[in-house]
Amino acid sequence: MTEIGRLIDVGARLAWPHEARDFTPWLASHLGELADAIGIALEIQGTEVAVETFAADILARNPIDDSLVLIENQLEGKNHTHLGQILTYLAGLEARTVIWIATDFREAHLSAIKWLNEHT
């Protein structure tokens, strides 16, 4: 007989104490689940990928059109710094798609992403 446990809600930091050492590798090893959830095929290209002196969390490839996909994850409060990093990584890697994973988003950042989607 299979034992069924009880699901509990835990904070992201409890599950992954360190973003780069814990969450990024976990997400990279579960890229298939992310691909299924968003409907875009993803193949891992690398983690902590250098963009000049910076490092993008995950770089993937969409095998359907061979385009690059930047995946930026953030477990802290959202800020302008991450939005700027995403733009820097997009340009430096010439990625076509960005997936920004965070525990929540500020309305101003959602508006900025919506604007970028409509104008690029």
Coordinates of N, CA, C and O in Angstrom, one line a residue:
M1 N 0.8 -1.2 0.0 CA 0.0 0.0 0.0 C 0.9 1.3 0.0 O 1.9 1.3 0.7
T2 N 0.5 2.3 -0.8 CA 1.2 3.5 -0.9 C 0.8 4.5 0.2 O -0.4 4.7 0.4
E3 N 1.8 5.0 0.9 CA 1.4 6.0 1.9 C 1.3 7.4 1.3 O 2.2 7.8 0.5
I4 N 0.3 8.1 1.7 CA 0.1 9.5 1.2 C 0.3 10.5 2.3 O -0.2 10.3 3.4
G5 N 1.2 11.4 2.0 CA 1.5 12.4 3.0 C 0.6 13.6 2.9 O -0.3 13.7 2.1
R6 N 0.8 14.5 3.8 CA 0.0 15.8 3.8 C 0.9 16.9 3.2 O 2.0 17.1 3.5
L7 N 0.2 17.6 2.3 CA 0.9 18.8 1.7 C 0.8 20.0 2.6 O -0.2 20.3 3.2
I8 N 1.9 20.7 2.7 CA 1.9 21.9 3.5 C 2.6 23.0 2.6 O 3.5 22.7 1.8
D9 N 2.1 24.2 2.8 CA 2.7 25.4 2.1 C 3.9 25.9 2.9 O 3.8 26.2 4.1
V10 N 5.1 26.0 2.2 CA 6.3 26.5 2.9 C 6.8 27.6 2.0 O 6.6 27.7 0.8
G11 N 7.5 28.5 2.6 CA 8.1 29.6 1.9 C 9.2 29.1 1.0 O 9.8 28.1 1.2
A12 N 9.5 29.9 -0.1 CA 10.5 29.5 -1.0 C 11.9 29.4 -0.4 O 12.7 28.5 -0.7
R13 N 12.2 30.3 0.6 CA 13.5 30.3 1.2 C 13.6 29.0 2.1 O 14.8 28.6 2.3
L14 N 12.6 28.5 2.6 CA 12.7 27.3 3.4 C 13.0 26.1 2.5 O 13.8 25.3 2.9
A15 N 12.4 26.1 1.4 CA 12.7 25.0 0.4 C 14.0 25.1 -0.2 O 14.7 24.1 -0.5
W16 N 14.4 26.3 -0.6 CA 15.7 26.6 -1.3 C 16.4 27.8 -0.5 O 16.2 28.9 -0.9
P17 N 17.2 27.5 0.5 CA 17.8 28.6 1.3 C 18.7 29.5 0.5 O 18.7 30.7 0.8
H18 N 19.4 29.0 -0.6 CA 20.2 29.9 -1.4 C 19.8 29.8 -2.8 O 19.8 28.7 -3.4
E19 N 19.5 31.0 -3.4 CA 19.0 31.0 -4.8 C 20.0 30.4 -5.8 O 19.6 29.4 -6.5
A20 N 21.2 30.8 -5.8 CA 22.1 30.3 -6.9 C 22.6 28.8 -6.6 O 22.7 28.0 -7.5
R21 N 22.8 28.5 -5.3 CA 23.3 27.1 -5.0 C 22.2 26.1 -4.9 O 22.4 24.9 -5.1
D22 N 20.9 26.5 -4.6 CA 19.8 25.6 -4.3 C 18.7 25.6 -5.4 O 18.4 24.7 -6.0
F23 N 18.2 26.8 -5.6 CA 17.0 26.9 -6.5 C 17.4 26.8 -7.9 O 16.8 26.1 -8.7
T24 N 18.4 27.5 -8.4 CA 18.8 27.5 -9.8 C 19.1 26.0 -10.3 O 18.6 25.6 -11.3
P25 N 19.9 25.3 -9.5 CA 20.2 23.9 -10.0 C 18.9 23.0 -9.9 O 18.7 22.2 -10.8
W26 N 18.1 23.2 -8.9 CA 16.8 22.5 -8.9 C 15.9 22.8 -10.1 O 15.4 21.9 -10.7
L27 N 15.8 24.1 -10.4 CA 15.0 24.5 -11.5 C 15.6 23.9 -12.8 O 14.8 23.4 -13.7
A28 N 16.9 24.0 -13.0 CA 17.5 23.5 -14.2 C 17.3 22.0 -14.4 O 17.1 21.5 -15.5
S29 N 17.2 21.3 -13.3 CA 17.0 19.8 -13.4 C 15.5 19.5 -13.6 O 15.1 18.3 -13.8
H30 N 14.6 20.5 -13.4 CA 13.2 20.3 -13.6 C 12.6 21.2 -14.8 O 11.5 21.6 -14.8
L31 N 13.5 21.4 -15.8 CA 13.1 22.3 -16.9 C 11.9 21.7 -17.7 O 11.1 22.4 -18.2
G32 N 11.8 20.4 -17.7 CA 10.7 19.7 -18.4 C 9.3 20.1 -17.8 O 8.4 20.4 -18.5
E33 N 9.3 20.2 -16.5 CA 8.0 20.6 -15.8 C 7.7 22.1 -16.1 O 6.6 22.4 -16.3
L34 N 8.8 22.9 -16.1 CA 8.5 24.3 -16.4 C 8.0 24.4 -17.9 O 7.1 25.2 -18.2
A35 N 8.7 23.7 -18.8 CA 8.3 23.7 -20.2 C 6.8 23.3 -20.3 O 6.0 23.9 -21.1
D36 N 6.4 22.2 -19.6 CA 5.0 21.8 -19.7 C 4.1 22.9 -19.2 O 3.0 23.1 -19.7
A37 N 4.5 23.5 -18.1 CA 3.6 24.5 -17.5 C 3.4 25.8 -18.4 O 2.3 26.4 -18.4
I38 N 4.4 26.2 -19.1 CA 4.3 27.4 -19.9 C 4.0 27.1 -21.4 O 3.8 28.0 -22.2
G39 N 4.2 25.9 -21.8 CA 3.9 25.5 -23.2 C 5.0 25.9 -24.2 O 4.7 26.1 -25.4
I40 N 6.2 26.0 -23.7 CA 7.4 26.2 -24.6 C 8.4 25.1 -24.3 O 8.8 24.9 -23.2
A41 N 8.9 24.5 -25.4 CA 9.9 23.4 -25.3 C 11.2 24.1 -24.8 O 11.5 25.2 -25.3
L42 N 11.9 23.5 -23.9 CA 13.1 24.0 -23.3 C 14.2 22.9 -23.2 O 13.9 21.8 -22.7
E43 N 15.4 23.3 -23.7 CA 16.6 22.4 -23.5 C 17.6 23.2 -22.8 O 18.0 24.3 -23.3
I44 N 18.2 22.7 -21.7 CA 19.2 23.4 -20.9 C 20.4 23.7 -21.8 O 20.9 22.8 -22.5
Q45 N 20.9 24.9 -21.7 CA 22.2 25.3 -22.3 C 23.3 25.5 -21.2 O 24.4 25.3 -21.5
G46 N 22.8 26.0 -20.1 CA 23.8 26.3 -19.0 C 23.2 27.0 -17.8 O 22.1 27.6 -18.0
T47 N 23.9 27.0 -16.7 CA 23.4 27.8 -15.5 C 24.5 28.7 -15.2 O 25.7 28.5 -15.5
E48 N 24.2 29.8 -14.5 CA 25.1 30.9 -14.2 C 26.0 31.2 -15.4 O 27.2 31.2 -15.3
V49 N 25.3 31.5 -16.5 CA 26.0 31.8 -17.8 C 26.6 33.2 -17.8 O 25.8 34.2 -17.5
A50 N 27.8 33.3 -18.1 CA 28.5 34.6 -18.1 C 28.0 35.6 -19.2 O 27.8 35.2 -20.3
V51 N 27.7 36.8 -18.7 CA 27.3 37.9 -19.6 C 28.2 39.0 -19.2 O 27.9 39.7 -18.2
E52 N 29.4 39.2 -19.8 CA 30.4 40.1 -19.3 C 30.8 39.7 -17.9 O 31.2 38.5 -17.6
T53 N 30.7 40.6 -17.0 CA 31.0 40.3 -15.6 C 29.8 39.8 -14.7 O 29.9 39.6 -13.5
F54 N 28.7 39.6 -15.4 CA 27.5 39.2 -14.7 C 27.2 37.7 -15.0 O 27.9 37.1 -15.8
A55 N 26.2 37.2 -14.4 CA 25.8 35.8 -14.6 C 24.3 35.6 -14.7 O 23.6 35.9 -13.7
A56 N 23.8 35.1 -15.8 CA 22.4 34.8 -16.0 C 22.1 33.5 -15.3 O 22.9 32.6 -15.4
D57 N 21.0 33.4 -14.7 CA 20.7 32.2 -13.9 C 20.7 30.9 -14.8 O 21.4 30.0 -14.5
I58 N 19.8 30.9 -15.8 CA 19.7 29.7 -16.7 C 19.5 30.2 -18.1 O 18.7 31.1 -18.4
L59 N 20.2 29.5 -19.0 CA 20.0 29.8 -20.4 C 19.5 28.4 -21.0 O 20.1 27.4 -20.8
A60 N 18.4 28.5 -21.7 CA 17.9 27.4 -22.4 C 17.7 27.7 -23.9 O 17.9 28.8 -24.3
R61 N 17.3 26.6 -24.6 CA 17.1 26.8 -26.0 C 15.7 26.2 -26.3 O 15.3 25.2 -25.8
N62 N 14.9 26.9 -27.2 CA 13.7 26.4 -27.6 C 14.0 25.6 -28.9 O 14.3 26.2 -29.9
P63 N 13.9 24.3 -28.9 CA 14.3 23.5 -30.1 C 13.3 23.6 -31.2 O 13.7 23.3 -32.4
I64 N 12.1 24.2 -31.0 CA 11.2 24.4 -32.1 C 11.7 25.4 -33.1 O 11.6 25.3 -34.3
D65 N 12.2 26.6 -32.6 CA 12.7 27.6 -33.5 C 14.2 27.9 -33.3 O 14.7 28.9 -33.8
D66 N 14.9 27.1 -32.4 CA 16.3 27.3 -32.1 C 16.6 28.6 -31.5 O 17.8 29.1 -31.5
S67 N 15.7 29.2 -30.8 CA 15.9 30.5 -30.1 C 16.4 30.3 -28.7 O 16.1 29.3 -28.1
L68 N 17.1 31.3 -28.2 CA 17.6 31.2 -26.8 C 16.5 31.8 -25.8 O 15.8 32.7 -26.2
V69 N 16.4 31.1 -24.7 CA 15.4 31.5 -23.6 C 16.2 31.8 -22.4 O 16.9 30.9 -21.9
L70 N 16.1 33.0 -21.8 CA 16.7 33.4 -20.6 C 15.7 33.1 -19.5 O 14.5 33.5 -19.6
I71 N 16.2 32.4 -18.4 CA 15.3 32.2 -17.2 C 16.0 32.8 -16.1 O 17.1 32.5 -15.7
E72 N 15.4 33.8 -15.5 CA 15.9 34.5 -14.4 C 15.0 34.3 -13.2 O 13.8 34.4 -13.3
N73 N 15.6 33.8 -12.1 CA 14.8 33.5 -10.9 C 15.2 34.4 -9.8 O 16.3 34.8 -9.7
Q74 N 14.2 34.7 -8.9 CA 14.4 35.7 -7.9 C 13.5 35.3 -6.7 O 12.3 35.2 -6.8
L75 N 14.2 35.0 -5.5 CA 13.4 34.6 -4.4 C 13.2 35.7 -3.4 O 12.5 35.6 -2.4
E76 N 13.9 36.8 -3.6 CA 13.7 38.0 -2.7 C 12.6 38.9 -3.3 O 12.1 38.6 -4.3
G77 N 12.4 40.0 -2.6 CA 11.5 41.0 -3.1 C 11.9 41.6 -4.4 O 13.1 41.7 -4.7
K78 N 11.0 41.9 -5.3 CA 11.3 42.3 -6.6 C 11.8 43.8 -6.6 O 11.4 44.5 -5.7
N79 N 12.7 44.1 -7.5 CA 13.3 45.4 -7.5 C 13.7 45.7 -8.9 O 13.7 44.9 -9.8
H80 N 14.1 47.0 -9.1 CA 14.5 47.4 -10.4 C 15.8 46.8 -10.9 O 16.0 46.6 -12.1
T81 N 16.6 46.3 -9.9 CA 17.9 45.7 -10.3 C 17.6 44.5 -11.1 O 18.3 44.3 -12.1
H82 N 16.7 43.6 -10.7 CA 16.5 42.4 -11.5 C 15.9 42.7 -12.9 O 16.3 42.0 -13.9
L83 N 15.1 43.7 -13.0 CA 14.5 44.0 -14.3 C 15.7 44.5 -15.2 O 15.8 44.2 -16.4
G84 N 16.6 45.3 -14.7 CA 17.8 45.8 -15.4 C 18.7 44.6 -15.8 O 19.2 44.6 -16.9
Q85 N 18.9 43.7 -14.9 CA 19.7 42.5 -15.2 C 19.1 41.7 -16.3 O 19.8 41.3 -17.2
I86 N 17.8 41.6 -16.3 CA 17.1 40.8 -17.4 C 17.4 41.5 -18.7 O 17.7 40.8 -19.7
L87 N 17.3 42.8 -18.8 CA 17.5 43.5 -20.1 C 19.0 43.4 -20.5 O 19.2 43.1 -21.7
T88 N 19.9 43.4 -19.5 CA 21.3 43.2 -19.9 C 21.6 41.8 -20.4 O 22.3 41.7 -21.4
Y89 N 21.0 40.8 -19.7 CA 21.2 39.4 -20.2 C 20.6 39.2 -21.5 O 21.1 38.5 -22.4
L90 N 19.4 39.7 -21.7 CA 18.7 39.6 -23.1 C 19.6 40.1 -24.2 O 19.8 39.4 -25.2
A91 N 20.1 41.3 -24.0 CA 21.0 41.9 -25.0 C 22.3 41.1 -25.2 O 22.7 40.8 -26.3
G92 N 22.9 40.8 -24.1 CA 24.2 40.1 -24.1 C 24.1 38.7 -24.7 O 25.1 38.3 -25.3
L93 N 23.0 38.0 -24.4 CA 22.9 36.6 -24.9 C 22.1 36.6 -26.2 O 22.0 35.5 -26.8
E94 N 21.5 37.7 -26.6 CA 20.6 37.7 -27.8 C 19.5 36.7 -27.6 O 19.2 36.0 -28.6
A95 N 18.9 36.6 -26.4 CA 17.8 35.7 -26.2 C 16.6 36.3 -26.8 O 16.4 37.5 -26.8
R96 N 15.6 35.5 -27.2 CA 14.4 36.0 -27.7 C 13.3 35.9 -26.7 O 12.3 36.7 -26.8
T97 N 13.4 35.1 -25.7 CA 12.3 34.9 -24.7 C 12.9 35.0 -23.3 O 14.0 34.5 -23.1
V98 N 12.2 35.6 -22.4 CA 12.6 35.7 -21.0 C 11.5 35.0 -20.1 O 10.3 35.3 -20.4
I99 N 11.9 34.3 -19.2 CA 11.0 33.7 -18.2 C 11.5 34.2 -16.8 O 12.7 33.9 -16.5
W100 N 10.8 35.1 -16.2 CA 11.2 35.7 -14.9 C 10.3 35.0 -13.8 O 9.1 35.1 -13.8
I101 N 11.0 34.2 -13.0 CA 10.3 33.4 -12.0 C 10.6 34.1 -10.6 O 11.7 34.4 -10.3
A102 N 9.5 34.4 -9.9 CA 9.6 35.1 -8.6 C 8.4 34.7 -7.8 O 7.4 34.2 -8.3
T103 N 8.6 34.9 -6.5 CA 7.5 34.6 -5.6 C 6.3 35.5 -5.7 O 5.2 35.1 -5.4
D104 N 6.6 36.8 -6.1 CA 5.5 37.7 -6.4 C 6.1 38.9 -7.2 O 7.3 39.0 -7.3
F105 N 5.2 39.7 -7.8 CA 5.7 40.8 -8.6 C 5.0 42.1 -8.2 O 3.8 42.1 -7.8
R106 N 5.8 43.2 -8.3 CA 5.2 44.5 -8.0 C 4.4 44.9 -9.3 O 4.8 44.6 -10.4
E107 N 3.4 45.6 -9.1 CA 2.6 46.1 -10.2 C 3.4 46.9 -11.3 O 3.2 46.8 -12.5
A108 N 4.3 47.7 -10.8 CA 5.1 48.5 -11.7 C 6.0 47.6 -12.6 O 6.1 47.9 -13.8
H109 N 6.5 46.5 -12.1 CA 7.3 45.6 -12.9 C 6.4 44.9 -13.9 O 6.8 44.6 -15.0
L110 N 5.2 44.5 -13.5 CA 4.3 43.8 -14.4 C 3.9 44.8 -15.5 O 3.8 44.4 -16.7
S111 N 3.7 46.0 -15.2 CA 3.4 47.0 -16.3 C 4.6 47.2 -17.2 O 4.4 47.3 -18.4
A112 N 5.8 47.2 -16.7 CA 7.0 47.3 -17.5 C 7.1 46.1 -18.5 O 7.4 46.3 -19.7
I113 N 6.9 44.9 -18.0 CA 7.0 43.7 -18.8 C 5.9 43.7 -19.8 O 6.1 43.4 -21.0
K114 N 4.7 44.2 -19.5 CA 3.6 44.3 -20.5 C 4.0 45.2 -21.6 O 3.8 45.0 -22.7
W115 N 4.5 46.4 -21.2 CA 5.0 47.4 -22.2 C 6.0 46.8 -23.1 O 5.9 46.9 -24.3
L116 N 7.0 46.1 -22.5 CA 8.1 45.5 -23.4 C 7.5 44.5 -24.3 O 7.9 44.4 -25.5
N117 N 6.6 43.6 -23.8 CA 5.9 42.6 -24.7 C 5.2 43.3 -25.9 O 5.2 42.8 -27.0
E118 N 4.5 44.4 -25.6 CA 3.7 45.1 -26.6 C 4.6 45.8 -27.6 O 4.2 46.1 -28.8
H119 N 5.8 46.2 -27.2 CA 6.7 47.1 -28.1 C 7.9 46.4 -28.6 O 8.7 47.1 -29.3
T120 N 8.1 45.2 -28.4 CA 9.3 44.5 -28.9 C 9.0 43.2 -29.6 O 7.9 42.7 -29.5

